[in-house]
XYZ file of C-alpha atoms in Angstrom:
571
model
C -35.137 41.767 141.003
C -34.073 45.155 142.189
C -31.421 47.460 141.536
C -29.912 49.893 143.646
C -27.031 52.573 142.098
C -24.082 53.407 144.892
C -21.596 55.949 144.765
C -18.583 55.131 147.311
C -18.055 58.458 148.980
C -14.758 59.841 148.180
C -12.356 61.068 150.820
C -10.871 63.731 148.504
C -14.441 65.751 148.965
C -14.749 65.783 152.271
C -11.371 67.408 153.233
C -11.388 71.308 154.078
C -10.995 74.146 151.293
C -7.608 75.890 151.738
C -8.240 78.638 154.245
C -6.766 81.841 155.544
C -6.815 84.256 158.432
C -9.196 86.765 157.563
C -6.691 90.104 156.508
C -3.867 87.969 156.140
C -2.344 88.588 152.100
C -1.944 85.395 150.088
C 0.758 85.104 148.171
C -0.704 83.527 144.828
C 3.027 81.626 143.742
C 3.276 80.126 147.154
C -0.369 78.438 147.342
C -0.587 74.642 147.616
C -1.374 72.670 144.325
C -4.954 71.602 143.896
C -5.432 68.013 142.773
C -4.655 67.129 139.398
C -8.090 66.922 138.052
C -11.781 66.522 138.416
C -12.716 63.818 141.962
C -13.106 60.141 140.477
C -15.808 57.765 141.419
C -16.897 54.104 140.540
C -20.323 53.691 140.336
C -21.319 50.481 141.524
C -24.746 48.608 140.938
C -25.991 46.261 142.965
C -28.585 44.047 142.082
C -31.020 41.985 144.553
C -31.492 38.499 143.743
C -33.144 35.821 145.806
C -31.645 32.107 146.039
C -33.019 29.788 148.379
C -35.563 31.690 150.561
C -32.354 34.172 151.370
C -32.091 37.369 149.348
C -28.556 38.211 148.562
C -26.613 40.955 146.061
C -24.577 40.608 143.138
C -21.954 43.813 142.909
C -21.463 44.557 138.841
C -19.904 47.761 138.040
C -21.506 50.348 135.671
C -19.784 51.858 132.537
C -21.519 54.680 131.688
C -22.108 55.644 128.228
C -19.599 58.810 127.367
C -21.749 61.097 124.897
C -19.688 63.294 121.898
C -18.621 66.574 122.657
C -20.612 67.612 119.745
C -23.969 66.088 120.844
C -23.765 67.740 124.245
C -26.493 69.836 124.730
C -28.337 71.543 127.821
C -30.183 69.015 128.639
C -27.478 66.721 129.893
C -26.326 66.643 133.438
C -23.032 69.015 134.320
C -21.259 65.267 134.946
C -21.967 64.414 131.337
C -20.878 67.612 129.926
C -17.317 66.929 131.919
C -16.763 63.164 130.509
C -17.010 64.636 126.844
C -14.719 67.392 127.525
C -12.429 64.692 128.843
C -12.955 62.128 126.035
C -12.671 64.861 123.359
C -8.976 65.371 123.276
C -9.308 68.889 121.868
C -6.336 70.374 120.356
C -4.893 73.697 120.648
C -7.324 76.190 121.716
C -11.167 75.272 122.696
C -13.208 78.743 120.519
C -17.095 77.774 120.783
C -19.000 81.168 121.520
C -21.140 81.131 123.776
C -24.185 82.229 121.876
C -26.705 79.845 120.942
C -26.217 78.797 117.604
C -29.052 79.302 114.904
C -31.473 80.871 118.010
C -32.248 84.313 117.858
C -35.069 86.536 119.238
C -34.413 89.605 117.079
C -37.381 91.018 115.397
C -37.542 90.912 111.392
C -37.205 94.055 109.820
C -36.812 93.817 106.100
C -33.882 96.152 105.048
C -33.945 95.426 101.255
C -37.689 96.901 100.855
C -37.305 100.399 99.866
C -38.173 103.045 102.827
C -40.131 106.481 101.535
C -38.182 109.455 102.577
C -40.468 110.754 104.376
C -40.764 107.947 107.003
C -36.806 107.567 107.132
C -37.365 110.175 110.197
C -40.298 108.242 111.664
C -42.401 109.560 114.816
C -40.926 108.339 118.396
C -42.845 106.862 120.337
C -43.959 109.324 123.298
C -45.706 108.070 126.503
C -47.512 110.836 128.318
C -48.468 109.804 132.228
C -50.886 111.151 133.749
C -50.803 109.444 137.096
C -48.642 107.251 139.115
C -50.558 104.490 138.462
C -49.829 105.064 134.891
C -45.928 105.019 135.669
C -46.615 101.770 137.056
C -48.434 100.016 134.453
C -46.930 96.989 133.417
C -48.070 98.277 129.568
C -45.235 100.468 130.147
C -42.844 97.751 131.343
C -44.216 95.996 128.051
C -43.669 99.096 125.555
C -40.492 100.254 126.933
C -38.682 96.695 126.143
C -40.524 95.372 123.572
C -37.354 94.762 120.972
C -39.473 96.548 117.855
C -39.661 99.834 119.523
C -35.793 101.383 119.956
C -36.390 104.367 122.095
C -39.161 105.696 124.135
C -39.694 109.225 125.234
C -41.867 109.635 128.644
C -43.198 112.904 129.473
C -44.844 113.808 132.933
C -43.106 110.767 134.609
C -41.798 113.837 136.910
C -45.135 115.153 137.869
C -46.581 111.970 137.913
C -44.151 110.692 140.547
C -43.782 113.811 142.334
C -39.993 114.072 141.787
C -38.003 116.170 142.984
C -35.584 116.907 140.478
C -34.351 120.314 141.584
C -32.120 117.876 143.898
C -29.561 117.375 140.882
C -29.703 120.768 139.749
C -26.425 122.696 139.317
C -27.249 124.948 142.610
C -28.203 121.919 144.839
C -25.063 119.902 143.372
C -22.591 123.077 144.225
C -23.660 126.429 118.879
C -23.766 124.295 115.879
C -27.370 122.617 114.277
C -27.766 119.485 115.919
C -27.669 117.366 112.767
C -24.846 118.815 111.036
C -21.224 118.189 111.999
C -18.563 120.294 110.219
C -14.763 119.754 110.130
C -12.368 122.189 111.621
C -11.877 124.270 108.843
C -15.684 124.568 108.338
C -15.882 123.463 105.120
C -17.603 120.359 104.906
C -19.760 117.506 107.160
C -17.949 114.402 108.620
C -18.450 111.939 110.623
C -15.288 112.070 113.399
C -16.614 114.210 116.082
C -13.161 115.747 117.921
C -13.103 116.247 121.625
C -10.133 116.274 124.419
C -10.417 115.219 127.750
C -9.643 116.910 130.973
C -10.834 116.633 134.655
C -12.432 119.221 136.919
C -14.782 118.888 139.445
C -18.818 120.230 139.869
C -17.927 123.227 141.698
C -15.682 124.891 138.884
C -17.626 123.212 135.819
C -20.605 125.246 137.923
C -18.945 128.551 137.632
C -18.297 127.572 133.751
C -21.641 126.876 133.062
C -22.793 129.972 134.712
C -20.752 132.023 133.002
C -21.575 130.497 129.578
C -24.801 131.769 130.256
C -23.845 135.265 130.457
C -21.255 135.143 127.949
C -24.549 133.723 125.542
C -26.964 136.578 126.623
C -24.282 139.598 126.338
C -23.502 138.011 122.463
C -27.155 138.287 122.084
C -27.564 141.682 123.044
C -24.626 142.814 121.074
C -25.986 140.919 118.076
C -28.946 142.884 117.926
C -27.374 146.242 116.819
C -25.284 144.307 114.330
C -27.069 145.050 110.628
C -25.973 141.861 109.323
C -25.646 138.307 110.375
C -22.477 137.348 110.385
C -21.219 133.691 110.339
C -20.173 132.206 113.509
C -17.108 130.858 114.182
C -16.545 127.455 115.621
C -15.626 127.472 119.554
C -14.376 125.262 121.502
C -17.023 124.403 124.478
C -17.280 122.070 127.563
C -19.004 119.421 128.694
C -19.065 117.953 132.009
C -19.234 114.098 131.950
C -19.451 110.981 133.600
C -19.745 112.589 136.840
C -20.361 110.150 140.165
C -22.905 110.121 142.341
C -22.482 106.709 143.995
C -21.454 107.384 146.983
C -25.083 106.566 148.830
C -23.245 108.665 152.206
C -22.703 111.967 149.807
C -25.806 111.573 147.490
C -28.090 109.992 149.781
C -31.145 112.698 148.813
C -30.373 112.586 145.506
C -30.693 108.678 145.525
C -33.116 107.788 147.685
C -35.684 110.137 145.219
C -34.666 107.725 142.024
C -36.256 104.901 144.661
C -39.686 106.461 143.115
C -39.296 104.960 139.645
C -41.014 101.990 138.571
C -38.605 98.496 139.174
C -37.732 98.219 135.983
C -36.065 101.613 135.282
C -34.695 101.754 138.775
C -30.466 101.616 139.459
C -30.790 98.609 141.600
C -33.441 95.706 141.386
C -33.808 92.209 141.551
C -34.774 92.003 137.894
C -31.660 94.197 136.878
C -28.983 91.980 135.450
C -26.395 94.864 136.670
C -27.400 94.200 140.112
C -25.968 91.117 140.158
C -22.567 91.869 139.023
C -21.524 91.717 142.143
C -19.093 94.671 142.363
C -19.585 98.227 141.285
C -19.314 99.608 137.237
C -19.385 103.615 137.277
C -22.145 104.633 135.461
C -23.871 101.597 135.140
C -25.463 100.018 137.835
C -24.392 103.493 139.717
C -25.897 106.981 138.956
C -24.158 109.306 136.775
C -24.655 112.753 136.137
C -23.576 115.200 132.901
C -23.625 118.724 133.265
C -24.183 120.792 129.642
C -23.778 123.887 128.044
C -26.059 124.423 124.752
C -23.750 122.766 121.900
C -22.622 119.804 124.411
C -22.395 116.187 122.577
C -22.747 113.117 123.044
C -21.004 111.380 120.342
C -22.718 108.083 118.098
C -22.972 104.709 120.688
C -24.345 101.955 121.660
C -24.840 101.332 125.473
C -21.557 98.982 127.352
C -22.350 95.207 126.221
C -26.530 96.945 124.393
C -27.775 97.134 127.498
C -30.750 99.286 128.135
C -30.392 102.704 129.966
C -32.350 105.615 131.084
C -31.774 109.316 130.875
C -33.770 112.039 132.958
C -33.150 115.745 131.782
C -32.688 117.904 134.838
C -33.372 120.960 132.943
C -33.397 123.683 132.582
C -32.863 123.507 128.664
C -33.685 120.870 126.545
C -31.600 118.092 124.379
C -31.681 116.989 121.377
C -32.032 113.039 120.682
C -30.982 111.180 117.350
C -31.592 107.074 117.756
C -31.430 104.307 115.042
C -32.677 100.920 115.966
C -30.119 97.603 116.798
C -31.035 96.592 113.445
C -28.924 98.809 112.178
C -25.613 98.991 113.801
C -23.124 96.984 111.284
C -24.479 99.513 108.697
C -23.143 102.761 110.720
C -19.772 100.517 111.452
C -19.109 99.967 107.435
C -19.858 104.183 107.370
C -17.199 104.566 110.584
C -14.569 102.458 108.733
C -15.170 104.432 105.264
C -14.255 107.551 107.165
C -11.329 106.277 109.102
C -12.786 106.453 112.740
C -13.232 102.986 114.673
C -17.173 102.589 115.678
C -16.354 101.071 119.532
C -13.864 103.056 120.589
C -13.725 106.638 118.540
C -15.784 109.515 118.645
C -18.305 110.191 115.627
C -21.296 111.875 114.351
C -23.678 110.747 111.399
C -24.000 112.245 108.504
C -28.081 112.017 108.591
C -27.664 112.401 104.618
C -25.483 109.429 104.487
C -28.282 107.536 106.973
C -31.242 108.290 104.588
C -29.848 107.582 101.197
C -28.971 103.699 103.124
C -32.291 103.022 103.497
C -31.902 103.759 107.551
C -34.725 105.642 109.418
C -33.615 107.725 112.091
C -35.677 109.156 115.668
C -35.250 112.690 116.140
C -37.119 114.475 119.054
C -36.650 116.710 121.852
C -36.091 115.794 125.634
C -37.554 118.332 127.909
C -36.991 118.879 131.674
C -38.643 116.277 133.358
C -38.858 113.618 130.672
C -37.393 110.548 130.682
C -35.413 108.504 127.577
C -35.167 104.824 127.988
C -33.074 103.629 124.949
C -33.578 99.495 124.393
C -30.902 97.583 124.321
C -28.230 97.808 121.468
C -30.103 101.510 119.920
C -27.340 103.214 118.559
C -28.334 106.992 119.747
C -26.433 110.137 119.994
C -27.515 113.706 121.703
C -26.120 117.388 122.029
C -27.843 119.967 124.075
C -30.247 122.458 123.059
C -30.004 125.010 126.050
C -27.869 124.426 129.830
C -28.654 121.734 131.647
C -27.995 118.591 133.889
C -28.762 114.950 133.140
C -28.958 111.658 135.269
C -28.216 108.230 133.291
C -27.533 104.463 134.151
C -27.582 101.362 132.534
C -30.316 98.524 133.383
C -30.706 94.465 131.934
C -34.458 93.593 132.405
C -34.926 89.931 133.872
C -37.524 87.970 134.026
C -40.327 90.111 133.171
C -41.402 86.676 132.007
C -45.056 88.025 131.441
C -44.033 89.368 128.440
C -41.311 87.667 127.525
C -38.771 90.029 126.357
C -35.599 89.887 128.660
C -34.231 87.151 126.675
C -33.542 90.026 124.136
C -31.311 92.075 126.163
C -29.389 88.858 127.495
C -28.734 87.736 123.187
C -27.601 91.548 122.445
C -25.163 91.644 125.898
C -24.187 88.273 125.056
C -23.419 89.132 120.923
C -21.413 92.322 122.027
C -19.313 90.544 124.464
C -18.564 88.189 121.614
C -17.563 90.856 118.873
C -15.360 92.868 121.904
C -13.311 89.752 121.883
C -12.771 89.539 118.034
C -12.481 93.963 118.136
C -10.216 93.252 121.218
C -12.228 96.245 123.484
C -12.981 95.716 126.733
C -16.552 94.366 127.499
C -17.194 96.411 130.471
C -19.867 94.050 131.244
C -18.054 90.635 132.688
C -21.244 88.128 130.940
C -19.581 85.063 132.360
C -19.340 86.295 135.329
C -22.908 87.749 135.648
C -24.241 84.606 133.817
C -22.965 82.011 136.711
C -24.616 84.781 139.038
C -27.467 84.850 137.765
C -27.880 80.938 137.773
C -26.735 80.987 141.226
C -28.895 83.696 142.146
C -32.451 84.269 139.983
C -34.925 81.949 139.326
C -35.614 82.379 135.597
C -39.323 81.957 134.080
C -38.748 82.737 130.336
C -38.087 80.069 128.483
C -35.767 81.967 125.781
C -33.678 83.634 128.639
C -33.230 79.932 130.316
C -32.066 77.951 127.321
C -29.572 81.302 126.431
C -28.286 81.428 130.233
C -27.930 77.530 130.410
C -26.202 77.266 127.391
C -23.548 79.960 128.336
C -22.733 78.144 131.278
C -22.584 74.809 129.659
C -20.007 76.788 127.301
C -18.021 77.951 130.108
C -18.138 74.334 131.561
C -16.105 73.023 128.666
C -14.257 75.899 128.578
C -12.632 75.218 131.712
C -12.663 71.502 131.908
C -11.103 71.544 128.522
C -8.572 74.102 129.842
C -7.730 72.676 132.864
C -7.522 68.686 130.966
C -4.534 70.179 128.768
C -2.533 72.002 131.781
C -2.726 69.039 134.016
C -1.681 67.258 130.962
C 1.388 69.066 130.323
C 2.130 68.974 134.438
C 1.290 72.760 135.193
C 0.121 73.438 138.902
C -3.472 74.606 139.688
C -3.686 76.374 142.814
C -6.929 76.852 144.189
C -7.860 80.529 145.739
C -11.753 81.154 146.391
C -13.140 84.381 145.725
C -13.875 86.305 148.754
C -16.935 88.960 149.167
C -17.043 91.791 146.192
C -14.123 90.836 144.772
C -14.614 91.877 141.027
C -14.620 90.299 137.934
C -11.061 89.695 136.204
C -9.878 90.932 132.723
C -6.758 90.359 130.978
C -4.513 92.643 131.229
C -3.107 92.652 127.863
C -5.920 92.249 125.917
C -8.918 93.474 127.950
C -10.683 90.084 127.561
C -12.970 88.388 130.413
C -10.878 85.801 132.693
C -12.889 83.728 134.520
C -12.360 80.869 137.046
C -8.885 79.966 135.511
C -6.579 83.012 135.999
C -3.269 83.074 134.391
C -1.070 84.977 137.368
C 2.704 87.016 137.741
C 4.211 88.459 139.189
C 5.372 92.147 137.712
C 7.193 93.345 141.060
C 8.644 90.589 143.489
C 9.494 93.242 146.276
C 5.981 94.966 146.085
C 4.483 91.691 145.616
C 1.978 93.568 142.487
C 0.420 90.649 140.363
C -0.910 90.322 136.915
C -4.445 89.086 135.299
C -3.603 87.336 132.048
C -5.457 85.359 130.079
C -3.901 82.304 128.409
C -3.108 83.348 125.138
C -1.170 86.519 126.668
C 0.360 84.509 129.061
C 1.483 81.962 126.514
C 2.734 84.947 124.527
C 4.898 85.605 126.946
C 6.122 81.789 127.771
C 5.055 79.279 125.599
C 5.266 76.495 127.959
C 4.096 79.052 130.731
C 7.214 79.550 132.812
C 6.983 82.106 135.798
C 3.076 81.719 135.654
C 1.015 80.640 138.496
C -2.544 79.558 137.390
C -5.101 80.085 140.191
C -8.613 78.097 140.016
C -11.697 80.291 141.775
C -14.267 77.636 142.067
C -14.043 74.150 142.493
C -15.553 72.062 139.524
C -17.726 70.241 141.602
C -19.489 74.128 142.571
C -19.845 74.969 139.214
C -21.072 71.561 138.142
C -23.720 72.444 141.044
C -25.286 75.586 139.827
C -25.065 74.233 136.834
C -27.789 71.175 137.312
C -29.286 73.466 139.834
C -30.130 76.198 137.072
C -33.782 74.774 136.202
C -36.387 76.315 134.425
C -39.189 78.004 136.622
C -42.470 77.473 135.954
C -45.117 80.334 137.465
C -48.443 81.115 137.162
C -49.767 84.778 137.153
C -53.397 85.789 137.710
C -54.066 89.240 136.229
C -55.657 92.348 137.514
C -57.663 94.598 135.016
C -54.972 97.574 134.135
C -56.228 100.447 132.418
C -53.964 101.443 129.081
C -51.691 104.050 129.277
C -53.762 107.638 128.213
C -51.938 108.483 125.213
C -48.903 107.339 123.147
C -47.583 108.519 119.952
């Protein structure tokens, strides 16, 4: 006897997406109503029986076995993930994170042992290069994101490289101690760091920093016929941040010379997570530049959603670098809270007093012209300028350097901070849902940790959705369907800052400018309970997601090595 499984095709999936003439605006309350629901199908089995010489088929129809929402895991099919959300009847809100539960990759470091004081300020780890080939080692690759070591300093990657950095000097582009912070009346350390904000552009903050330098050598001069020292008072100084340079027409030079670095530390590559956002973040898959005068800070952080970044110093003075490993990071929020400034979103200092007598080592080291910083993902770090100079800086996610095995760190720290900027109610600058079903869509993944992370997220989002879009149809709201269209970005509440994906709760602020509004449903339910005036548009059709979603397999690769010589020196 033989069996053969049929699936009648349905007519509902063969009928066109809604389209529109290309430049043509859609109006998002006057779309047509997507069908109520995911397609239906009977599965049919027909079985091959012979009777009489003749072979003939009985027709019995198969009930497939629906599995608990709660025993779903990634290793069932995208079709059984959707029959549990529908059999689960969830009430009120769906909350699973997406993290992995009871799976991390973190490295152990004991924090109860006792640290002596004199290795709370440990050595950092320098890498001197000698050669390009050294730059290009994958040791480096392999030191650099290897989650025990939290920074890495790399002198002579300039020289080694051959580049040209005098392209993002000041001229080509148009004083406290660094570990002590003092209040405004001078009295005594803290930990808020004040600042105010205003824009200018490169030209004038030029002529600034120019003239702080000859402000700073006619103070010294005068200082030397002075018979005694005299205490300095406070000043206010500025720094020139966040300044873009992605505009590949303007900055081509200045670009195209970054296209030296090693893949892993460059602003766009395959195996950068931030390449595959899909739309442009300032300053971190694009290059940024910060232009200093000695005393210029960079308050306490940790990078947008702990991902990785690298820092160049232009020259020609030197900063100042202060970095304490992930490990550490809900330590230095308990000291934020205790002194009244908020650890995302406010600008602070450390106390390196209050750091030691916790048991917390801090890095402290000097970044010369020419040398290179690449903080790991989720360091908490903070920097102020020794002399004037000019800095470069982006943000990179290492992917599938599966030879090593150590992207599937960066994904768990993006992933965890996206996750406590929903509970904080900050803005995760990074859209991880987004980037996640990109990813799956886009990279073939060879780390095993990375895969069951990734592939778990989007099994989250799945039910997510489904479980979303079950209780609408439910209650008899309307889902209109509008694909995304090339580079369209990532959507965020707009209330609460929170990642909005596929099901986007839409109105409409000004009927005669036709302006619409991102919510997400809690805001929009905030609003209207039963969600009057709210149009909810769908992005993707289940049956794409579903798609990726079995598509997204584990890759498995074999690498044959060359002999690499070590790196010539590290300390």
């Amino acid at each position: 006897m033989e069996t053969t499984t049929l699936t009648p095709e349905n007519p509902s999936q063969t009928q066109p997406k809604h389209k529109h003439r290309e430049g043509t605006p859609v109006d998002p309350l006057k779309l047509m109503a997507l069908s109520m629901g995911l397609c239906k199908e009977l599965r049919v089995l027909l079985i091959k029986v012979d009777s009489s010489g003749r072979q003939t088929f009985n027709i019995s129809e198969v009930k497939e076995q629906r599995i608990p929402l709660s025993k779903i895991s990634i290793e069932n099919t995208a079709a059984q993930v959707i029959r549990s959300c529908k059999g689960a009847r969830v009430k009120g809100k769906f909350k699973e994170s997406y993290l992995v539960p009871t799976f991390s990759v973190k490295p152990n470091i004991a924090i109860m042992t006792p640290i002596p004081r004199e290795k709370l300020n440990p050595p950092t780890p320098s890498i001197y290069l000698e050669s390009k080939r050294d730059a290009f080692s994958p040791v480096l690759l392999q030191f650099c994101t290897d989650p025990k070591n939290a920074v890495t300093v790399i002198r002579g990657l300039a020289g080694s490289l051959r580049l040209n950095l005098g392209l993002f000097s000041t001229k080509s582009l148009v004083e406290q101690p660094a570990d002590e912070n003092w209040d405004t009346s001078g009295s005594a350390q803290t930990w808020p760091c004040e600042s105010s904000r205003s824009h200018t552009t490169i030209a004038k903050y030029a002529q600034y920093q120019a003239s702080s330098f000859q402000e700073s050598l006619q103070e010294e001069k005068e200082s030397e016929n002075e018979e005694e020292e005299q205490k300095t008072v406070g000043k206010i100084i500025k720094f020139g941040t966040n300044i873009d340079l992605s505009d590949p027409k303007r900055w081509k030079p200045q670009l195209q010379e970054l296209l030296k670095l090693p893949a892993f530390m460059r602003v766009e590559s395959s195996h950068n997570m931030l390449s595959h956002v899909g739309h442009t973040i300032l300053g971190m898959n694009t290059v940024q530049l910060y232009m200093k005068v000695p005393g210029s800070r960079t308050p306490g952080h940790q990078e947008n959603n702990n991902f990785c970044s690298v820092n160049i110093n232009i020259g020609p003075g030197d900063c100042e670098w202060f970095a304490v490993h992930e490990h550490y990071w809900e330590a230095i929020n308990k000291f934020c809270e205790k002194h009244g400034v908020d650890y995302l979103t406010g600008s602070w200092w450390p106390v390196l007093e209050d750091l030691y007598s916790s048991n917390i080592p801090v890095y402290r080291f000097i970044q010369r012209p020419g040398d290179l910083v690449w903080i790991n993902a989720g360091t908490v770090h903070w920097v102020q300028a020794v002399g004037w100079c000019n800095n470069i800086a982006w943000n990179v996610g290492p992917l599938n350097f599966t030879y090593f095995q150590l992207p599937s760190y960066q994904y768990q720290l993006a992933l965890e901070r996206f996750e406590w900027n929903k509970v904080k109610k900050v803005k995760s600058i990074v859209p991880m849902i987004h980037v996640s079903w990109n990813v799956a869509r886009i990279i073939k993944i060879t780390d095993q940790d990375t895969f069951k992370m990734i592939k778990h997220c989007l099994m989250q989002s799945i039910k997510h959705i489904q479980i979303l879009r079950d209780q609408l149809v439910a209650a008899g709201k309307k889902i209109c369907y509008q694909g995304r269209v090339k580079d369209e970005p990532a959507y965020y509440c707009n209330e609460c800052d929170v990642e909005v994906f596929d099901l986007l709760f839409v109105t409409s602020e000004n009927s005669s400018k036709k302006t619409y509004v991102v919510h997400c449903e809690d805001c929009a339910r905030a609003k209207s309970l039963a969600l009057a005036g709210v149009v909810v548009l769908e992005q993707y059709r289940i049956e794409e997601l579903m798609r990726i979603y079995d598509s997204f397999t584990l890759v498995s690769i074999t690498f044959e090595f060359c002999t690499v010589s070590e790196i010539p020196e590290y300390v």
